[in-house]
Every structure is written in structure tokens, then in C-alpha cells.
């Protein structure tokens, strides 16, 4: 579904990631791990089109998308939950959801506003609350809800567990897993919470200094010596 082939990207004169490749099947969850500054966020931004490629290709359903705009990639079903929340803090919860649903959720959408309220009942209770005044964990649930509105087919989550209580992380990841399995949605999960990520992952990729140094199953990752990269 999502395929990176030898992508290279960076900022100004600096190349940050190079030769980054992975390919994901529908329904697969990839835990994408690595130390701070390894290049995980840069990889997701390059895949989303927020950062130009300096080399390599990005494909979605076997079609190259690396020359498409971000909006066109979103229309195909590629989504990024950005590091540090992508919500409108001055709008209410309901307004946040309406704004994004108006753009992403048509009549045949996989996830309508009602569906996300079912996933996160606390958001329904807080429909009228200004989003920026909710707790960090509630804001994170809203951010995830916005990312899945419409018909996401590949969801890239950049450290979604930040600020969430451990039991909430487990619940949220379990929901992500169920959505992936029931809707053949693919997920790329960048996480510092390695244990929680490995629990739901089908595959693990580990990045070090801008390159992928491990790609395998969670069991292979657990048994390997890749952890010295952390
Ligand atoms: N906007 C930017 N301008 C210049 N350099 C940047 C920019 N964003 C990131 N970098 C640099 O690129 C490298 C990789 O950063 P990136 O944010 O991709 O890492 P990361 O793996 O997501 O780290 P973290 O786990 O801390 O989020 C770092 O050396 C960082 O300083
Ligand atoms: Mg990052």
C-alpha cells in the first residue's frame, strides 16, 4: 500500500535521511522506532509531501505519489498525525471535527463524526469545550479523531502517546489496531513507548542516523541486538 524506495530528504545543506525504504501491505502496522534525532519525523514528512524528496520514490497502491501535493495525498487516504498534535486549539471539539469532516468525510466515508464520537465518548461529552483547554490526553484523542475522519487508508502517527496515561495509551493503540484490522488500514507508528508499540505492531523498523538499520517482526526485534541504538 505505502512504499518508500530509497528516499533522501533534509533541510538546507543538510541531508538527514538517505536510502530509506519500506513497503507495507494493507492492514499492517509498522512500529517505526529510533533515538531522538534519528530522522523518523523527517521520513514521515517526506512521505506526506511536507518536505521535498532529494532522491528516491514514494508510491501508494503501486502508483508514484511523490509529485502530488499534500492535499492530493490526503485525498488518496494518506494521513499524518503530526508530532505535537494537529488540532485547532481555539475551536470547540465539535467545530474541529466539523471543519475536518467537511473536507475529508463524504457520504461514503469510513469514519464519520459519529464514528469518532463512538470511538472516544469523552469527546462527545466535550463537544462544546474549547479544544485547547482540554487535557493533553483529550487533545491527543481529538488529534487522532481528526486524522481518521473520512477514509484513511494509511495513517502515519508521530508519537501519538505523548502525554497519555499508560492505560489510555493501551486503549488508544488497541483501537488503532482494531481499525487497521477491520478496515485494512495501514499504520506507521513512530513511538518512544517501545513496549506499547511492539504490542500492536506486525513489523518493526529501526532508524539510526537517517538510515533504517533493522526491519523485521516484533519477535525478531526483541531477540536482536538492535536495542543498542537506543
Ligand atoms: N526544520 C528543521 N530544520 C533543520 N534541521 C532539522 C529540522 N527538523 C529536524 N531537523 C534535524 O534533522 C534530524 C532528524 O530530525 P527528526 O525530527 O526527523 O528526528 P526524529 O527521529 O523524529 O527525532 P525525535 O524522536 O526527537 O522526534 C535532527 O538532527 C534534527 O536536528
Ligand atoms: Mg520526531
PDB file of C-alpha atoms and ligand atoms in Angstrom:
ATOM      1  CA  UNK A   1       0.000   0.000   0.000  1.00  0.00           C
ATOM      2  CA  UNK A   2       2.619   2.567   1.083  1.00  0.00           C
ATOM      3  CA  UNK A   3       6.085   2.102  -0.309  1.00  0.00           C
ATOM      4  CA  UNK A   4       9.226   4.171   0.192  1.00  0.00           C
ATOM      5  CA  UNK A   5      12.095   3.424  -2.170  1.00  0.00           C
ATOM      6  CA  UNK A   6      15.476   4.819  -1.250  1.00  0.00           C
ATOM      7  CA  UNK A   7      14.187   8.191  -0.171  1.00  0.00           C
ATOM      8  CA  UNK A   8      16.504  11.001   0.789  1.00  0.00           C
ATOM      9  CA  UNK A   9      15.486  14.290   2.419  1.00  0.00           C
ATOM     10  CA  UNK A  10      16.895  17.041   4.563  1.00  0.00           C
ATOM     11  CA  UNK A  11      16.910  20.688   5.494  1.00  0.00           C
ATOM     12  CA  UNK A  12      19.051  23.308   3.755  1.00  0.00           C
ATOM     13  CA  UNK A  13      22.516  21.966   3.077  1.00  0.00           C
ATOM     14  CA  UNK A  14      21.995  19.067   5.457  1.00  0.00           C
ATOM     15  CA  UNK A  15      20.814  15.659   4.268  1.00  0.00           C
ATOM     16  CA  UNK A  16      19.084  13.984   7.212  1.00  0.00           C
ATOM     17  CA  UNK A  17      17.741  10.686   5.828  1.00  0.00           C
ATOM     18  CA  UNK A  18      19.036   8.642   2.915  1.00  0.00           C
ATOM     19  CA  UNK A  19      18.309   5.285   1.308  1.00  0.00           C
ATOM     20  CA  UNK A  20      15.146   4.827   3.384  1.00  0.00           C
ATOM     21  CA  UNK A  21      12.934   2.027   2.072  1.00  0.00           C
ATOM     22  CA  UNK A  22       9.983   0.065   3.360  1.00  0.00           C
ATOM     23  CA  UNK A  23       6.796  -1.348   1.882  1.00  0.00           C
ATOM     24  CA  UNK A  24       3.600  -2.012   3.809  1.00  0.00           C
ATOM     25  CA  UNK A  25       0.668  -4.289   2.993  1.00  0.00           C
ATOM     26  CA  UNK A  26      -2.952  -3.269   3.721  1.00  0.00           C
ATOM     27  CA  UNK A  27      -3.776  -3.789   7.401  1.00  0.00           C
ATOM     28  CA  UNK A  28      -0.132  -3.913   8.509  1.00  0.00           C
ATOM     29  CA  UNK A  29       1.135  -1.886  11.447  1.00  0.00           C
ATOM     30  CA  UNK A  30       4.766  -0.807  11.370  1.00  0.00           C
ATOM     31  CA  UNK A  31       6.420   0.352  14.582  1.00  0.00           C
ATOM     32  CA  UNK A  32       8.973   2.907  13.392  1.00  0.00           C
ATOM     33  CA  UNK A  33      11.488   3.395  16.170  1.00  0.00           C
ATOM     34  CA  UNK A  34      14.776   5.128  16.816  1.00  0.00           C
ATOM     35  CA  UNK A  35      16.548   7.550  19.084  1.00  0.00           C
ATOM     36  CA  UNK A  36      15.825  11.301  19.196  1.00  0.00           C
ATOM     37  CA  UNK A  37      17.022  12.981  16.021  1.00  0.00           C
ATOM     38  CA  UNK A  38      17.311   9.709  14.071  1.00  0.00           C
ATOM     39  CA  UNK A  39      15.110  11.052  11.260  1.00  0.00           C
ATOM     40  CA  UNK A  40      11.712   9.453  11.925  1.00  0.00           C
ATOM     41  CA  UNK A  41       9.679  12.668  11.690  1.00  0.00           C
ATOM     42  CA  UNK A  42      11.678  13.714   8.626  1.00  0.00           C
ATOM     43  CA  UNK A  43      10.768  10.394   6.955  1.00  0.00           C
ATOM     44  CA  UNK A  44       7.045  10.833   7.660  1.00  0.00           C
ATOM     45  CA  UNK A  45       7.105  14.441   6.443  1.00  0.00           C
ATOM     46  CA  UNK A  46       8.829  13.395   3.229  1.00  0.00           C
ATOM     47  CA  UNK A  47       6.272  10.615   2.658  1.00  0.00           C
ATOM     48  CA  UNK A  48       3.422  13.072   3.236  1.00  0.00           C
ATOM     49  CA  UNK A  49       4.910  15.654   0.848  1.00  0.00           C
ATOM     50  CA  UNK A  50       5.648  18.246   3.525  1.00  0.00           C
ATOM     51  CA  UNK A  51       9.344  18.028   2.676  1.00  0.00           C
ATOM     52  CA  UNK A  52      10.701  17.562  -0.869  1.00  0.00           C
ATOM     53  CA  UNK A  53      12.480  14.343  -1.824  1.00  0.00           C
ATOM     54  CA  UNK A  54      16.111  14.690  -2.844  1.00  0.00           C
ATOM     55  CA  UNK A  55      16.184  11.128  -4.171  1.00  0.00           C
ATOM     56  CA  UNK A  56      14.001   8.045  -4.231  1.00  0.00           C
ATOM     57  CA  UNK A  57      10.303   7.410  -4.721  1.00  0.00           C
ATOM     58  CA  UNK A  58       7.097   7.228  -2.704  1.00  0.00           C
ATOM     59  CA  UNK A  59       4.297   5.008  -4.002  1.00  0.00           C
ATOM     60  CA  UNK A  60       0.762   4.379  -2.857  1.00  0.00           C
ATOM     61  CA  UNK A  61      -1.176   1.444  -4.318  1.00  0.00           C
ATOM     62  CA  UNK A  62       1.682   0.949  -6.805  1.00  0.00           C
ATOM     63  CA  UNK A  63       1.378   4.490  -8.144  1.00  0.00           C
ATOM     64  CA  UNK A  64       4.037   7.088  -7.636  1.00  0.00           C
ATOM     65  CA  UNK A  65       2.770   9.929  -5.467  1.00  0.00           C
ATOM     66  CA  UNK A  66       5.978  11.847  -4.825  1.00  0.00           C
ATOM     67  CA  UNK A  67       4.999  14.646  -7.179  1.00  0.00           C
ATOM     68  CA  UNK A  68       1.478  15.016  -5.753  1.00  0.00           C
ATOM     69  CA  UNK A  69       0.508  17.827  -3.402  1.00  0.00           C
ATOM     70  CA  UNK A  70      -0.175  17.086   0.259  1.00  0.00           C
ATOM     71  CA  UNK A  71      -3.897  17.608  -0.386  1.00  0.00           C
ATOM     72  CA  UNK A  72      -3.878  15.071  -3.213  1.00  0.00           C
ATOM     73  CA  UNK A  73      -2.111  12.546  -0.970  1.00  0.00           C
ATOM     74  CA  UNK A  74      -4.746  13.139   1.727  1.00  0.00           C
ATOM     75  CA  UNK A  75      -7.453  12.566  -0.883  1.00  0.00           C
ATOM     76  CA  UNK A  76      -5.897   9.173  -1.679  1.00  0.00           C
ATOM     77  CA  UNK A  77      -6.144   8.259   2.016  1.00  0.00           C
ATOM     78  CA  UNK A  78      -2.645   9.029   3.301  1.00  0.00           C
ATOM     79  CA  UNK A  79      -2.770  10.805   6.661  1.00  0.00           C
ATOM     80  CA  UNK A  80      -0.244  12.171   9.121  1.00  0.00           C
ATOM     81  CA  UNK A  81      -0.932  12.806  12.769  1.00  0.00           C
ATOM     82  CA  UNK A  82       1.863  15.328  13.303  1.00  0.00           C
ATOM     83  CA  UNK A  83       4.217  15.410  16.256  1.00  0.00           C
ATOM     84  CA  UNK A  84       2.748  17.757  18.849  1.00  0.00           C
ATOM     85  CA  UNK A  85      -0.929  17.492  17.826  1.00  0.00           C
ATOM     86  CA  UNK A  86      -2.736  18.762  14.794  1.00  0.00           C
ATOM     87  CA  UNK A  87      -5.806  20.398  16.277  1.00  0.00           C
ATOM     88  CA  UNK A  88      -7.317  23.882  16.185  1.00  0.00           C
ATOM     89  CA  UNK A  89      -6.959  24.917  19.836  1.00  0.00           C
ATOM     90  CA  UNK A  90      -9.329  27.892  19.629  1.00  0.00           C
ATOM     91  CA  UNK A  91     -12.209  25.955  18.111  1.00  0.00           C
ATOM     92  CA  UNK A  92     -14.519  23.711  20.111  1.00  0.00           C
ATOM     93  CA  UNK A  93     -14.232  19.930  19.851  1.00  0.00           C
ATOM     94  CA  UNK A  94     -17.318  19.800  17.622  1.00  0.00           C
ATOM     95  CA  UNK A  95     -16.003  22.611  15.402  1.00  0.00           C
ATOM     96  CA  UNK A  96     -12.640  20.856  14.997  1.00  0.00           C
ATOM     97  CA  UNK A  97     -14.447  17.738  13.863  1.00  0.00           C
ATOM     98  CA  UNK A  98     -16.838  19.639  11.564  1.00  0.00           C
ATOM     99  CA  UNK A  99     -14.013  21.547   9.856  1.00  0.00           C
ATOM    100  CA  UNK A 100     -12.030  18.416   9.072  1.00  0.00           C
ATOM    101  CA  UNK A 101     -15.099  16.315   8.242  1.00  0.00           C
ATOM    102  CA  UNK A 102     -16.251  18.955   5.759  1.00  0.00           C
ATOM    103  CA  UNK A 103     -13.004  18.434   3.897  1.00  0.00           C
ATOM    104  CA  UNK A 104     -12.366  14.717   4.394  1.00  0.00           C
ATOM    105  CA  UNK A 105     -15.576  12.898   5.258  1.00  0.00           C
ATOM    106  CA  UNK A 106     -18.039  12.452   2.409  1.00  0.00           C
ATOM    107  CA  UNK A 107     -21.216  10.367   2.420  1.00  0.00           C
ATOM    108  CA  UNK A 108     -19.295   7.098   1.997  1.00  0.00           C
ATOM    109  CA  UNK A 109     -16.586   7.928   4.481  1.00  0.00           C
ATOM    110  CA  UNK A 110     -15.164   5.092   6.562  1.00  0.00           C
ATOM    111  CA  UNK A 111     -15.198   7.336   9.650  1.00  0.00           C
ATOM    112  CA  UNK A 112     -17.871   9.996  10.145  1.00  0.00           C
ATOM    113  CA  UNK A 113     -18.057  12.381  13.111  1.00  0.00           C
ATOM    114  CA  UNK A 114     -20.484   9.930  14.778  1.00  0.00           C
ATOM    115  CA  UNK A 115     -17.971   7.123  14.379  1.00  0.00           C
ATOM    116  CA  UNK A 116     -15.192   9.058  16.081  1.00  0.00           C
ATOM    117  CA  UNK A 117     -17.532  10.071  18.904  1.00  0.00           C
ATOM    118  CA  UNK A 118     -18.244   6.355  19.366  1.00  0.00           C
ATOM    119  CA  UNK A 119     -14.523   5.602  19.499  1.00  0.00           C
ATOM    120  CA  UNK A 120     -13.904   8.388  22.009  1.00  0.00           C
ATOM    121  CA  UNK A 121     -17.063   9.075  24.035  1.00  0.00           C
ATOM    122  CA  UNK A 122     -15.213  11.651  26.129  1.00  0.00           C
ATOM    123  CA  UNK A 123     -15.064  13.874  23.036  1.00  0.00           C
ATOM    124  CA  UNK A 124     -18.824  13.681  22.649  1.00  0.00           C
ATOM    125  CA  UNK A 125     -19.242  14.811  26.243  1.00  0.00           C
ATOM    126  CA  UNK A 126     -16.925  17.720  25.472  1.00  0.00           C
ATOM    127  CA  UNK A 127     -18.320  18.750  22.122  1.00  0.00           C
ATOM    128  CA  UNK A 128     -18.683  22.389  23.190  1.00  0.00           C
ATOM    129  CA  UNK A 129     -15.337  22.634  25.003  1.00  0.00           C
ATOM    130  CA  UNK A 130     -12.578  24.759  23.509  1.00  0.00           C
ATOM    131  CA  UNK A 131     -10.097  22.138  22.262  1.00  0.00           C
ATOM    132  CA  UNK A 132      -7.029  23.934  23.627  1.00  0.00           C
ATOM    133  CA  UNK A 133      -8.446  23.911  27.129  1.00  0.00           C
ATOM    134  CA  UNK A 134      -8.779  20.124  27.339  1.00  0.00           C
ATOM    135  CA  UNK A 135      -6.164  17.931  28.981  1.00  0.00           C
ATOM    136  CA  UNK A 136      -3.204  16.770  26.922  1.00  0.00           C
ATOM    137  CA  UNK A 137      -4.607  13.278  26.623  1.00  0.00           C
ATOM    138  CA  UNK A 138      -8.012  14.520  25.494  1.00  0.00           C
ATOM    139  CA  UNK A 139      -6.355  16.753  22.898  1.00  0.00           C
ATOM    140  CA  UNK A 140      -4.405  13.738  21.664  1.00  0.00           C
ATOM    141  CA  UNK A 141      -7.645  11.762  21.249  1.00  0.00           C
ATOM    142  CA  UNK A 142      -9.095  14.663  19.273  1.00  0.00           C
ATOM    143  CA  UNK A 143      -5.965  14.779  17.100  1.00  0.00           C
ATOM    144  CA  UNK A 144      -6.309  11.057  16.355  1.00  0.00           C
ATOM    145  CA  UNK A 145     -10.023  11.523  15.593  1.00  0.00           C
ATOM    146  CA  UNK A 146      -9.226  14.268  13.091  1.00  0.00           C
ATOM    147  CA  UNK A 147      -6.598  12.076  11.444  1.00  0.00           C
ATOM    148  CA  UNK A 148      -9.031   9.223  10.812  1.00  0.00           C
ATOM    149  CA  UNK A 149     -12.081  11.235   9.665  1.00  0.00           C
ATOM    150  CA  UNK A 150     -13.024  10.349   6.120  1.00  0.00           C
ATOM    151  CA  UNK A 151     -11.446   7.321   4.505  1.00  0.00           C
ATOM    152  CA  UNK A 152      -7.877   6.968   5.731  1.00  0.00           C
ATOM    153  CA  UNK A 153      -6.054   4.069   4.131  1.00  0.00           C
ATOM    154  CA  UNK A 154      -2.630   4.682   5.587  1.00  0.00           C
ATOM    155  CA  UNK A 155      -2.250   6.518   8.858  1.00  0.00           C
ATOM    156  CA  UNK A 156       1.156   7.790   9.956  1.00  0.00           C
ATOM    157  CA  UNK A 157       1.208   8.574  13.674  1.00  0.00           C
ATOM    158  CA  UNK A 158       4.131  10.613  15.009  1.00  0.00           C
ATOM    159  CA  UNK A 159       4.430   9.892  18.741  1.00  0.00           C
ATOM    160  CA  UNK A 160       0.696   9.745  19.472  1.00  0.00           C
ATOM    161  CA  UNK A 161       1.177   8.534  23.045  1.00  0.00           C
ATOM    162  CA  UNK A 162       2.902  11.659  24.340  1.00  0.00           C
ATOM    163  CA  UNK A 163       1.102  12.971  27.383  1.00  0.00           C
ATOM    164  CA  UNK A 164      -1.243   9.998  27.680  1.00  0.00           C
ATOM    165  CA  UNK A 165      -1.638   7.893  30.808  1.00  0.00           C
ATOM    166  CA  UNK A 166      -0.367   4.312  30.293  1.00  0.00           C
ATOM    167  CA  UNK A 167      -3.817   2.700  30.343  1.00  0.00           C
ATOM    168  CA  UNK A 168      -5.058   5.252  27.826  1.00  0.00           C
ATOM    169  CA  UNK A 169      -2.080   4.516  25.542  1.00  0.00           C
ATOM    170  CA  UNK A 170      -3.026   0.846  25.591  1.00  0.00           C
ATOM    171  CA  UNK A 171      -6.660   1.620  24.818  1.00  0.00           C
ATOM    172  CA  UNK A 172      -5.818   4.059  22.062  1.00  0.00           C
ATOM    173  CA  UNK A 173      -3.325   1.653  20.446  1.00  0.00           C
ATOM    174  CA  UNK A 174      -5.828  -1.186  20.728  1.00  0.00           C
ATOM    175  CA  UNK A 175      -8.350   0.995  18.872  1.00  0.00           C
ATOM    176  CA  UNK A 176      -5.770   1.778  16.197  1.00  0.00           C
ATOM    177  CA  UNK A 177      -5.095  -1.951  15.840  1.00  0.00           C
ATOM    178  CA  UNK A 178      -8.784  -2.802  15.560  1.00  0.00           C
ATOM    179  CA  UNK A 179      -9.353  -0.101  12.968  1.00  0.00           C
ATOM    180  CA  UNK A 180      -6.383  -1.397  10.956  1.00  0.00           C
ATOM    181  CA  UNK A 181      -7.591  -4.981  11.059  1.00  0.00           C
ATOM    182  CA  UNK A 182     -11.286  -4.268  10.414  1.00  0.00           C
ATOM    183  CA  UNK A 183     -10.748  -1.689   7.642  1.00  0.00           C
ATOM    184  CA  UNK A 184      -7.469  -2.967   6.101  1.00  0.00           C
ATOM    185  CA  UNK A 185      -5.896   0.314   7.104  1.00  0.00           C
ATOM    186  CA  UNK A 186      -2.122   0.532   7.244  1.00  0.00           C
ATOM    187  CA  UNK A 187      -0.380   2.363  10.082  1.00  0.00           C
ATOM    188  CA  UNK A 188       3.118   3.673  10.639  1.00  0.00           C
ATOM    189  CA  UNK A 189       3.590   4.252  14.335  1.00  0.00           C
ATOM    190  CA  UNK A 190       6.525   6.371  15.499  1.00  0.00           C
ATOM    191  CA  UNK A 191       6.863   5.830  19.229  1.00  0.00           C
ATOM    192  CA  UNK A 192       9.195   6.304  22.176  1.00  0.00           C
ATOM    193  CA  UNK A 193       6.943   3.928  24.097  1.00  0.00           C
ATOM    194  CA  UNK A 194       8.592   0.865  22.566  1.00  0.00           C
ATOM    195  CA  UNK A 195       6.762  -1.753  24.636  1.00  0.00           C
ATOM    196  CA  UNK A 196       3.325  -0.386  23.755  1.00  0.00           C
ATOM    197  CA  UNK A 197       4.233  -0.057  20.077  1.00  0.00           C
ATOM    198  CA  UNK A 198       5.614  -3.613  19.824  1.00  0.00           C
ATOM    199  CA  UNK A 199       2.401  -4.968  21.328  1.00  0.00           C
ATOM    200  CA  UNK A 200       0.300  -3.917  18.335  1.00  0.00           C
ATOM    201  CA  UNK A 201       2.947  -3.948  15.585  1.00  0.00           C
ATOM    202  CA  UNK A 202       3.189  -6.531  12.809  1.00  0.00           C
ATOM    203  CA  UNK A 203       6.574  -5.207  11.832  1.00  0.00           C
ATOM    204  CA  UNK A 204       9.351  -3.098  13.283  1.00  0.00           C
ATOM    205  CA  UNK A 205      11.744  -0.729  11.536  1.00  0.00           C
ATOM    206  CA  UNK A 206      14.530   0.930  13.466  1.00  0.00           C
ATOM    207  CA  UNK A 207      16.219   4.076  12.275  1.00  0.00           C
ATOM    208  CA  UNK A 208      19.657   5.277  13.243  1.00  0.00           C
ATOM    209  CA  UNK A 209      21.382   8.359  11.849  1.00  0.00           C
ATOM    210  CA  UNK A 210      18.942   8.715   8.986  1.00  0.00           C
ATOM    211  CA  UNK A 211      19.061   5.102   7.821  1.00  0.00           C
ATOM    212  CA  UNK A 212      16.994   2.004   8.521  1.00  0.00           C
ATOM    213  CA  UNK A 213      19.213  -0.416  10.420  1.00  0.00           C
ATOM    214  CA  UNK A 214      16.601  -3.087  11.206  1.00  0.00           C
ATOM    215  CA  UNK A 215      13.387  -4.269   9.542  1.00  0.00           C
ATOM    216  CA  UNK A 216      11.706  -7.407  10.883  1.00  0.00           C
ATOM    217  CA  UNK A 217       8.998  -8.885  13.075  1.00  0.00           C
ATOM    218  CA  UNK A 218       8.480  -7.767  16.685  1.00  0.00           C
ATOM    219  CA  UNK A 219       9.834 -11.130  17.886  1.00  0.00           C
ATOM    220  CA  UNK A 220      12.946 -10.744  15.734  1.00  0.00           C
ATOM    221  CA  UNK A 221      13.352  -7.218  17.077  1.00  0.00           C
ATOM    222  CA  UNK A 222      13.018  -8.384  20.678  1.00  0.00           C
ATOM    223  CA  UNK A 223      15.597 -11.138  20.119  1.00  0.00           C
ATOM    224  CA  UNK A 224      18.047  -8.960  18.214  1.00  0.00           C
ATOM    225  CA  UNK A 225      20.813  -6.677  19.373  1.00  0.00           C
ATOM    226  CA  UNK A 226      19.292  -3.585  17.753  1.00  0.00           C
ATOM    227  CA  UNK A 227      18.480  -2.067  21.125  1.00  0.00           C
ATOM    228  CA  UNK A 228      21.973  -0.680  21.496  1.00  0.00           C
ATOM    229  CA  UNK A 229      20.849   2.004  19.029  1.00  0.00           C
ATOM    230  CA  UNK A 230      18.632   3.456  21.739  1.00  0.00           C
TER     231      UNK A 230
HETATM  232  N1  LIG B   1      13.155  22.034  10.449  1.00  0.00           N
HETATM  233  C1  LIG B   1      14.407  21.559  10.580  1.00  0.00           C
HETATM  234  N2  LIG B   1      15.471  22.289  10.158  1.00  0.00           N
HETATM  235  C2  LIG B   1      16.724  21.811  10.274  1.00  0.00           C
HETATM  236  N3  LIG B   1      17.037  20.608  10.793  1.00  0.00           N
HETATM  237  C3  LIG B   1      16.017  19.851  11.236  1.00  0.00           C
HETATM  238  C4  LIG B   1      14.660  20.280  11.148  1.00  0.00           C
HETATM  239  N4  LIG B   1      13.877  19.317  11.675  1.00  0.00           N
HETATM  240  C5  LIG B   1      14.706  18.329  12.068  1.00  0.00           C
HETATM  241  N5  LIG B   1      15.995  18.644  11.806  1.00  0.00           N
HETATM  242  C6  LIG B   1      17.160  17.804  12.065  1.00  0.00           C
HETATM  243  O1  LIG B   1      17.019  16.567  11.405  1.00  0.00           O
HETATM  244  C7  LIG B   1      17.458  15.477  12.213  1.00  0.00           C
HETATM  245  C8  LIG B   1      16.340  14.461  12.334  1.00  0.00           C
HETATM  246  O2  LIG B   1      15.224  15.053  12.984  1.00  0.00           O
HETATM  247  P1  LIG B   1      13.817  14.340  13.105  1.00  0.00           P
HETATM  248  O3  LIG B   1      12.887  15.337  13.662  1.00  0.00           O
HETATM  249  O4  LIG B   1      13.471  13.706  11.809  1.00  0.00           O
HETATM  250  O5  LIG B   1      14.166  13.200  14.161  1.00  0.00           O
HETATM  251  P2  LIG B   1      13.200  12.208  14.960  1.00  0.00           P
HETATM  252  O6  LIG B   1      13.727  10.825  14.722  1.00  0.00           O
HETATM  253  O7  LIG B   1      11.792  12.473  14.625  1.00  0.00           O
HETATM  254  O8  LIG B   1      13.514  12.615  16.470  1.00  0.00           O
HETATM  255  P3  LIG B   1      12.536  12.695  17.777  1.00  0.00           P
HETATM  256  O9  LIG B   1      12.435  11.288  18.296  1.00  0.00           O
HETATM  257  O10 LIG B   1      13.293  13.566  18.712  1.00  0.00           O
HETATM  258  O11 LIG B   1      11.226  13.272  17.343  1.00  0.00           O
HETATM  259  C9  LIG B   1      17.891  16.092  13.543  1.00  0.00           C
HETATM  260  O12 LIG B   1      19.280  16.209  13.526  1.00  0.00           O
HETATM  261  C10 LIG B   1      17.247  17.444  13.545  1.00  0.00           C
HETATM  262  O13 LIG B   1      18.047  18.375  14.226  1.00  0.00           O
HETATM  263 MG1  LIG B   2      10.196  13.154  15.686  1.00  0.00          MG
END
